[in-house]
Structures are given as C-alpha cells and as structure tokens.
C-alpha cells in the first residue's frame, strides 16, 4: 500500500465537491480553518476536534544534547512544539480499516 499525502489543494477540492461552492470559496474556507487552528496554537491554546483529536503546544526547556559525530555536548535551546493526540474514535477507525485491509489480502 502506498502512502498519499493530503495537501491543501486536496482539502479544497474535497470541500468543493462536498458543498458545491466555487473553488475560490472552497479555498478561502480551508484557509480560514487552517488560519484559525494555527492562530489558536500560536497563542498557546489547545485545539480539540471532536472524533478526530487534540492539538496542543508544549514548552520544552533548555537541555543538553550531544553532537553524534564529535561527541561534544551542545545546548538545545528552549522551544515550543506542537503535539497531536488522536481521539479513540479516530484510532478505532484506523485500526478497523487496517484489519479489514489485512483480511482482504
């Protein structure tokens, strides 16, 4: 099975086909949703999408890392990272689909 990456264009096309609105309106709709999610995460707030999952921001502290080539210790700067935790509904859906695909082989 080959993996396919879904792009903004794919999302826009799906909205276009599902809602029957123009492609420009579909693109604006997708952009608005993504901007809202990004803006919320930038503020440090959590984004919960029912039956899909939760996006949140974590603050990582300064820590010491090691250059694998030289073995020299180097500081890794504090930063913010985005985490995603899938909902049980999404996990169950993925696992059910996977089991059905395996059974079909």
Coordinates of C-alpha atoms in Angstrom, one line a residue:
X1 CA 0.0 0.0 0.0
X2 CA 1.4 3.4 -1.0
X3 CA 1.0 6.4 1.3
X4 CA -0.6 9.5 -0.1
X5 CA -0.2 12.9 1.4
X6 CA -3.2 15.1 1.5
X7 CA -2.5 18.7 0.6
X8 CA -4.4 22.0 0.9
X9 CA -5.4 21.6 -2.7
X10 CA -6.9 18.1 -1.9
X11 CA -8.8 19.6 1.0
X12 CA -10.1 22.5 -1.1
X13 CA -11.2 20.0 -3.8
X14 CA -13.0 17.8 -1.2
X15 CA -14.9 20.9 0.1
X16 CA -15.7 22.0 -3.5
X17 CA -17.1 18.5 -4.3
X18 CA -19.0 18.1 -1.0
X19 CA -20.6 21.6 -0.6
X20 CA -20.9 22.6 -4.2
X21 CA -19.5 26.0 -3.7
X22 CA -16.9 27.6 -6.0
X23 CA -13.3 26.6 -5.9
X24 CA -12.3 30.1 -4.7
X25 CA -14.8 29.9 -1.9
X26 CA -13.6 26.4 -1.0
X27 CA -10.0 27.6 -0.9
X28 CA -11.0 30.5 1.3
X29 CA -12.9 28.1 3.6
X30 CA -10.0 25.8 4.0
X31 CA -7.6 28.7 4.6
X32 CA -9.9 30.2 7.2
X33 CA -10.0 26.9 9.1
X34 CA -6.2 26.4 9.0
X35 CA -5.6 30.0 10.0
X36 CA -7.9 29.6 13.0
X37 CA -6.2 26.4 14.1
X38 CA -2.7 28.0 13.6
X39 CA -3.7 31.2 15.4
X40 CA -5.1 29.3 18.4
X41 CA -1.9 27.2 18.7
X42 CA 0.3 30.3 18.4
X43 CA -1.5 31.7 21.5
X44 CA -0.6 28.5 23.3
X45 CA -4.2 27.3 23.4
X46 CA -5.4 23.8 22.7
X47 CA -7.5 22.8 19.6
X48 CA -9.9 19.9 20.1
X49 CA -11.7 18.5 17.1
X50 CA -14.4 16.1 18.1
X51 CA -13.9 12.5 16.9
X52 CA -10.5 13.5 15.4
X53 CA -8.0 14.6 18.1
X54 CA -6.4 17.3 20.1
X55 CA -3.5 19.6 19.0
X56 CA -1.6 21.3 21.8
X57 CA 1.6 23.3 22.4
X58 CA 4.3 22.2 24.8
X59 CA 7.1 24.3 26.1
X60 CA 10.4 22.4 26.1
X61 CA 13.2 23.6 28.4
X62 CA 16.8 24.1 27.7
X63 CA 18.6 20.8 27.6
X64 CA 22.0 19.4 26.7
X65 CA 22.4 17.3 23.6
X66 CA 25.4 15.6 22.0
X67 CA 26.9 16.0 18.6
X68 CA 26.9 12.4 17.3
X69 CA 29.9 13.0 15.1
X70 CA 32.2 14.6 17.7
X71 CA 30.6 13.6 21.0
X72 CA 30.7 17.3 22.1
X73 CA 27.9 18.4 24.3
X74 CA 25.8 21.3 22.9
X75 CA 22.9 23.1 24.4
X76 CA 19.5 22.7 22.8
X77 CA 17.6 25.9 23.0
X78 CA 14.1 26.1 24.7
X79 CA 11.3 25.9 22.2
X80 CA 7.6 25.3 21.7
X81 CA 6.5 22.1 20.0
X82 CA 3.1 21.0 18.7
X83 CA 1.7 17.7 19.8
X84 CA -1.2 15.7 18.4
X85 CA -3.2 13.1 20.3
X86 CA -5.6 11.2 18.2
X87 CA -9.1 10.5 19.6
X88 CA -10.3 7.0 20.4
X89 CA -12.8 7.3 17.5
X90 CA -10.0 8.0 15.0
X91 CA -7.8 5.3 16.4
X92 CA -10.6 2.8 16.2
X93 CA -11.5 3.9 12.6
X94 CA -7.9 3.5 11.5
X95 CA -7.4 0.1 13.2
X96 CA -10.7 -1.2 11.8
X97 CA -9.7 -0.2 8.2
X98 CA -6.3 -1.7 8.7
X99 CA -7.7 -5.0 9.9
X100 CA -10.2 -5.2 7.0
X101 CA -7.3 -4.5 4.5
X102 CA -5.2 -7.3 6.1
X103 CA -8.2 -9.7 5.9
X104 CA -8.7 -8.9 2.3
X105 CA -5.1 -9.9 1.4

